[in-house]
């Protein structure tokens, strides 16, 4: 595991974009694992800049998103499909046919999850997985107590995450209570993982994930077991780390 501490969220975003850009330059057909949420938004803006300047080509890039709310169509403004279109896909030359987001409307969710896993494998596996981290240590929608070997599945969203997400919805009732998410096991199969975090509200959980015991109480701590994970952490989020990195 590597920890890179940056002076600002902007610098964190640039560093994240640099790592994604390196993966795409190394393999123009790279399979990217992508995250939503507030944290990667500026990193996506950096990637759009690189594309517009001619420095990066997404024509053959393929992608799989981590998760999607159950019950929201891709056209809903809070769906993760819509988020990805607005924050990245609509602004670069990626072929939308090569982008995948779990189907929150699937009639047979179990089958659809198994198909998602199979498709990741059929497309050669994820070369680089981008992650954020929830204030309770979740990665994707793998809430505390998620197993290390878990795969794509339907999960209940924890009360804490429902409250964290309420800011995006008009009323509490509208906040989805279930989601489809890649599992911890799915994420750990990625060849490289880049986790981004910024803000003092993430300081405790970053310290627990990086320096605490590997425990299902802090799902991000399972990343300690991965062969090539980089935590890119802005200094406030890194403020409770004891080690010097
Ligand atoms: C998003 C995702 C979530 C977020 C996490 C942090 O696809 O899987 O795990 O990464 O909730 O969200 P933000 O970045 O909004 O703090």
mmCIF file of N, CA and C in Angstrom, residues 163-231:
data_model
loop_
_atom_site.group_PDB
_atom_site.id
_atom_site.type_symbol
_atom_site.label_atom_id
_atom_site.label_comp_id
_atom_site.label_asym_id
_atom_site.label_seq_id
_atom_site.Cartn_x
_atom_site.Cartn_y
_atom_site.Cartn_z
ATOM 1 N N UNK A 163 -28.139 8.973 5.760
ATOM 2 C CA UNK A 163 -28.091 10.377 6.220
ATOM 3 C C UNK A 163 -27.054 11.165 5.424
ATOM 4 N N UNK A 164 -25.874 10.552 5.166
ATOM 5 C CA UNK A 164 -24.838 11.242 4.371
ATOM 6 C C UNK A 164 -25.365 11.583 2.974
ATOM 7 N N UNK A 165 -26.209 10.687 2.410
ATOM 8 C CA UNK A 165 -26.694 10.869 1.033
ATOM 9 C C UNK A 165 -27.924 11.768 0.944
ATOM 10 N N UNK A 166 -28.533 12.064 2.110
ATOM 11 C CA UNK A 166 -29.797 12.801 2.100
ATOM 12 C C UNK A 166 -29.644 14.170 1.447
ATOM 13 N N UNK A 167 -28.411 14.726 1.485
ATOM 14 C CA UNK A 167 -28.197 16.055 0.901
ATOM 15 C C UNK A 167 -28.502 16.104 -0.595
ATOM 16 N N UNK A 168 -28.506 14.961 -1.248
ATOM 17 C CA UNK A 168 -28.750 14.944 -2.701
ATOM 18 C C UNK A 168 -30.237 14.798 -3.051
ATOM 19 N N UNK A 169 -31.086 14.578 -2.061
ATOM 20 C CA UNK A 169 -32.517 14.342 -2.321
ATOM 21 C C UNK A 169 -33.362 15.395 -1.599
ATOM 22 N N UNK A 170 -34.594 15.614 -2.128
ATOM 23 C CA UNK A 170 -35.453 16.658 -1.548
ATOM 24 C C UNK A 170 -35.944 16.247 -0.165
ATOM 25 N N UNK A 171 -36.351 14.990 -0.035
ATOM 26 C CA UNK A 171 -36.848 14.540 1.272
ATOM 27 C C UNK A 171 -36.140 13.242 1.649
ATOM 28 N N UNK A 172 -36.154 12.957 2.940
ATOM 29 C CA UNK A 172 -35.535 11.740 3.476
ATOM 30 C C UNK A 172 -36.173 10.491 2.844
ATOM 31 N N UNK A 173 -37.498 10.555 2.602
ATOM 32 C CA UNK A 173 -38.216 9.410 2.032
ATOM 33 C C UNK A 173 -37.695 9.030 0.653
ATOM 34 N N UNK A 174 -37.177 10.036 -0.063
ATOM 35 C CA UNK A 174 -36.718 9.771 -1.438
ATOM 36 C C UNK A 174 -35.348 9.096 -1.475
ATOM 37 N N UNK A 175 -34.609 9.134 -0.365
ATOM 38 C CA UNK A 175 -33.248 8.566 -0.376
ATOM 39 C C UNK A 175 -33.359 7.036 -0.473
ATOM 40 N N UNK A 176 -32.782 6.427 -1.519
ATOM 41 C CA UNK A 176 -32.885 4.966 -1.646
ATOM 42 C C UNK A 176 -32.272 4.249 -0.442
ATOM 43 N N UNK A 177 -32.870 3.131 -0.100
ATOM 44 C CA UNK A 177 -32.420 2.377 1.085
ATOM 45 C C UNK A 177 -31.661 1.103 0.684
ATOM 46 N N UNK A 178 -31.677 0.782 -0.599
ATOM 47 C CA UNK A 178 -30.935 -0.392 -1.083
ATOM 48 C C UNK A 178 -30.161 -0.019 -2.355
ATOM 49 N N UNK A 179 -29.135 -0.792 -2.618
ATOM 50 C CA UNK A 179 -28.296 -0.527 -3.799
ATOM 51 C C UNK A 179 -27.757 -1.838 -4.337
ATOM 52 N N UNK A 180 -27.262 -1.781 -5.580
ATOM 53 C CA UNK A 180 -26.488 -2.896 -6.121
ATOM 54 C C UNK A 180 -25.038 -2.433 -6.093
ATOM 55 N N UNK A 181 -24.160 -3.263 -5.560
ATOM 56 C CA UNK A 181 -22.763 -2.843 -5.441
ATOM 57 C C UNK A 181 -21.810 -3.971 -5.792
ATOM 58 N N UNK A 182 -20.682 -3.609 -6.403
ATOM 59 C CA UNK A 182 -19.585 -4.576 -6.500
ATOM 60 C C UNK A 182 -19.220 -4.956 -5.073
ATOM 61 N N UNK A 183 -18.701 -6.155 -4.881
ATOM 62 C CA UNK A 183 -18.300 -6.582 -3.545
ATOM 63 C C UNK A 183 -16.860 -6.194 -3.233
ATOM 64 N N UNK A 184 -16.471 -6.433 -1.999
ATOM 65 C CA UNK A 184 -15.057 -6.194 -1.627
ATOM 66 C C UNK A 184 -14.185 -7.136 -2.451
ATOM 67 N N UNK A 185 -14.650 -8.384 -2.612
ATOM 68 C CA UNK A 185 -13.883 -9.355 -3.401
ATOM 69 C C UNK A 185 -13.725 -8.889 -4.846
ATOM 70 N N UNK A 186 -14.780 -8.297 -5.401
ATOM 71 C CA UNK A 186 -14.712 -7.781 -6.783
ATOM 72 C C UNK A 186 -13.648 -6.687 -6.859
ATOM 73 N N UNK A 187 -13.691 -5.787 -5.883
ATOM 74 C CA UNK A 187 -12.765 -4.641 -5.884
ATOM 75 C C UNK A 187 -11.317 -5.125 -5.733
ATOM 76 N N UNK A 188 -11.124 -6.101 -4.839
ATOM 77 C CA UNK A 188 -9.752 -6.584 -4.591
ATOM 78 C C UNK A 188 -9.163 -7.307 -5.801
ATOM 79 N N UNK A 189 -10.027 -7.708 -6.749
ATOM 80 C CA UNK A 189 -9.512 -8.357 -7.963
ATOM 81 C C UNK A 189 -8.943 -7.359 -8.973
ATOM 82 N N UNK A 190 -9.205 -6.057 -8.771
ATOM 83 C CA UNK A 190 -8.649 -5.053 -9.694
ATOM 84 C C UNK A 190 -7.129 -5.077 -9.590
ATOM 85 N N UNK A 191 -6.455 -4.813 -10.736
ATOM 86 C CA UNK A 191 -4.978 -4.889 -10.716
ATOM 87 C C UNK A 191 -4.371 -3.756 -9.909
ATOM 88 N N UNK A 192 -4.999 -2.592 -9.984
ATOM 89 C CA UNK A 192 -4.507 -1.442 -9.217
ATOM 90 C C UNK A 192 -5.722 -0.721 -8.637
ATOM 91 N N UNK A 193 -5.572 -0.167 -7.448
ATOM 92 C CA UNK A 193 -6.675 0.550 -6.801
ATOM 93 C C UNK A 193 -6.167 1.923 -6.372
ATOM 94 N N UNK A 194 -6.954 2.951 -6.665
ATOM 95 C CA UNK A 194 -6.615 4.310 -6.228
ATOM 96 C C UNK A 194 -7.782 4.828 -5.398
ATOM 97 N N UNK A 195 -7.545 5.062 -4.115
ATOM 98 C CA UNK A 195 -8.598 5.589 -3.245
ATOM 99 C C UNK A 195 -8.310 7.057 -2.966
ATOM 100 N N UNK A 196 -9.320 7.886 -3.190
ATOM 101 C CA UNK A 196 -9.179 9.326 -2.951
ATOM 102 C C UNK A 196 -9.973 9.720 -1.709
ATOM 103 N N UNK A 197 -9.423 10.636 -0.913
ATOM 104 C CA UNK A 197 -10.182 11.140 0.238
ATOM 105 C C UNK A 197 -9.740 12.557 0.553
ATOM 106 N N UNK A 198 -10.704 13.394 0.901
ATOM 107 C CA UNK A 198 -10.371 14.758 1.320
ATOM 108 C C UNK A 198 -11.328 15.198 2.417
ATOM 109 N N UNK A 199 -10.877 16.156 3.227
ATOM 110 C CA UNK A 199 -11.726 16.743 4.264
ATOM 111 C C UNK A 199 -11.518 16.102 5.627
ATOM 112 N N UNK A 200 -11.602 16.944 6.652
ATOM 113 C CA UNK A 200 -11.379 16.496 8.027
ATOM 114 C C UNK A 200 -12.372 15.444 8.481
ATOM 115 N N UNK A 201 -13.567 15.418 7.866
ATOM 116 C CA UNK A 201 -14.576 14.410 8.258
ATOM 117 C C UNK A 201 -14.162 12.988 7.869
ATOM 118 N N UNK A 202 -13.098 12.871 7.048
ATOM 119 C CA UNK A 202 -12.625 11.534 6.653
ATOM 120 C C UNK A 202 -11.361 11.141 7.443
ATOM 121 N N UNK A 203 -10.887 12.029 8.346
ATOM 122 C CA UNK A 203 -9.602 11.791 9.015
ATOM 123 C C UNK A 203 -9.611 10.502 9.846
ATOM 124 N N UNK A 204 -10.665 10.301 10.661
ATOM 125 C CA UNK A 204 -10.707 9.102 11.513
ATOM 126 C C UNK A 204 -10.731 7.833 10.664
ATOM 127 N N UNK A 205 -11.546 7.859 9.635
ATOM 128 C CA UNK A 205 -11.719 6.633 8.856
ATOM 129 C C UNK A 205 -10.475 6.327 8.014
ATOM 130 N N UNK A 206 -9.780 7.362 7.555
ATOM 131 C CA UNK A 206 -8.527 7.119 6.810
ATOM 132 C C UNK A 206 -7.488 6.499 7.738
ATOM 133 N N UNK A 207 -7.388 7.010 8.964
ATOM 134 C CA UNK A 207 -6.434 6.427 9.921
ATOM 135 C C UNK A 207 -6.793 4.972 10.197
ATOM 136 N N UNK A 208 -8.093 4.696 10.355
ATOM 137 C CA UNK A 208 -8.517 3.313 10.639
ATOM 138 C C UNK A 208 -8.232 2.402 9.443
ATOM 139 N N UNK A 209 -8.498 2.899 8.244
ATOM 140 C CA UNK A 209 -8.332 2.061 7.049
ATOM 141 C C UNK A 209 -6.861 1.771 6.758
ATOM 142 N N UNK A 210 -6.003 2.773 6.979
ATOM 143 C CA UNK A 210 -4.582 2.617 6.616
ATOM 144 C C UNK A 210 -3.782 1.971 7.739
ATOM 145 N N UNK A 211 -4.060 2.396 8.971
ATOM 146 C CA UNK A 211 -3.182 1.974 10.082
ATOM 147 C C UNK A 211 -3.864 1.058 11.085
ATOM 148 N N UNK A 212 -5.170 0.886 10.964
ATOM 149 C CA UNK A 212 -5.891 0.039 11.910
ATOM 150 C C UNK A 212 -5.825 -1.419 11.495
ATOM 151 N N UNK A 213 -6.439 -2.269 12.308
ATOM 152 C CA UNK A 213 -6.470 -3.687 11.939
ATOM 153 C C UNK A 213 -7.351 -3.917 10.706
ATOM 154 N N UNK A 214 -7.069 -4.990 9.975
ATOM 155 C CA UNK A 214 -7.933 -5.372 8.854
ATOM 156 C C UNK A 214 -9.189 -5.981 9.463
ATOM 157 N N UNK A 215 -10.299 -5.311 9.277
ATOM 158 C CA UNK A 215 -11.527 -5.765 9.924
ATOM 159 C C UNK A 215 -12.742 -5.410 9.081
ATOM 160 N N UNK A 216 -13.734 -6.294 9.142
ATOM 161 C CA UNK A 216 -14.945 -5.996 8.366
ATOM 162 C C UNK A 216 -15.737 -4.843 8.981
ATOM 163 N N UNK A 217 -15.303 -4.355 10.149
ATOM 164 C CA UNK A 217 -15.954 -3.170 10.718
ATOM 165 C C UNK A 217 -15.568 -1.915 9.930
ATOM 166 N N UNK A 218 -14.403 -1.994 9.250
ATOM 167 C CA UNK A 218 -13.938 -0.885 8.397
ATOM 168 C C UNK A 218 -13.630 -1.493 7.028
ATOM 169 N N UNK A 219 -14.635 -1.584 6.153
ATOM 170 C CA UNK A 219 -14.414 -2.309 4.888
ATOM 171 C C UNK A 219 -13.175 -1.847 4.117
ATOM 172 N N UNK A 220 -12.853 -0.549 4.162
ATOM 173 C CA UNK A 220 -11.679 -0.068 3.406
ATOM 174 C C UNK A 220 -10.380 -0.649 3.947
ATOM 175 N N UNK A 221 -10.387 -1.168 5.186
ATOM 176 C CA UNK A 221 -9.146 -1.760 5.723
ATOM 177 C C UNK A 221 -8.750 -3.017 4.944
ATOM 178 N N UNK A 222 -9.702 -3.647 4.241
ATOM 179 C CA UNK A 222 -9.359 -4.824 3.431
ATOM 180 C C UNK A 222 -8.383 -4.461 2.310
ATOM 181 N N UNK A 223 -8.310 -3.183 1.972
ATOM 182 C CA UNK A 223 -7.389 -2.758 0.908
ATOM 183 C C UNK A 223 -5.936 -2.978 1.329
ATOM 184 N N UNK A 224 -5.686 -3.089 2.630
ATOM 185 C CA UNK A 224 -4.321 -3.379 3.106
ATOM 186 C C UNK A 224 -3.818 -4.709 2.543
ATOM 187 N N UNK A 225 -4.755 -5.582 2.159
ATOM 188 C CA UNK A 225 -4.378 -6.913 1.660
ATOM 189 C C UNK A 225 -4.064 -6.903 0.165
ATOM 190 N N UNK A 226 -4.365 -5.784 -0.502
ATOM 191 C CA UNK A 226 -4.206 -5.726 -1.957
ATOM 192 C C UNK A 226 -2.758 -5.405 -2.335
ATOM 193 N N UNK A 227 -2.320 -5.951 -3.470
ATOM 194 C CA UNK A 227 -0.907 -5.813 -3.844
ATOM 195 C C UNK A 227 -0.531 -4.418 -4.351
ATOM 196 N N UNK A 228 -1.480 -3.662 -4.865
ATOM 197 C CA UNK A 228 -1.117 -2.371 -5.477
ATOM 198 C C UNK A 228 -2.222 -1.332 -5.252
ATOM 199 N N UNK A 229 -2.314 -0.873 -4.011
ATOM 200 C CA UNK A 229 -3.314 0.156 -3.691
ATOM 201 C C UNK A 229 -2.609 1.453 -3.322
ATOM 202 N N UNK A 230 -3.105 2.555 -3.875
ATOM 203 C CA UNK A 230 -2.572 3.875 -3.548
ATOM 204 C C UNK A 230 -3.684 4.689 -2.896
ATOM 205 N N UNK A 231 -3.441 5.195 -1.706
ATOM 206 C CA UNK A 231 -4.358 6.137 -1.066
ATOM 207 C C UNK A 231 -3.842 7.539 -1.400
#
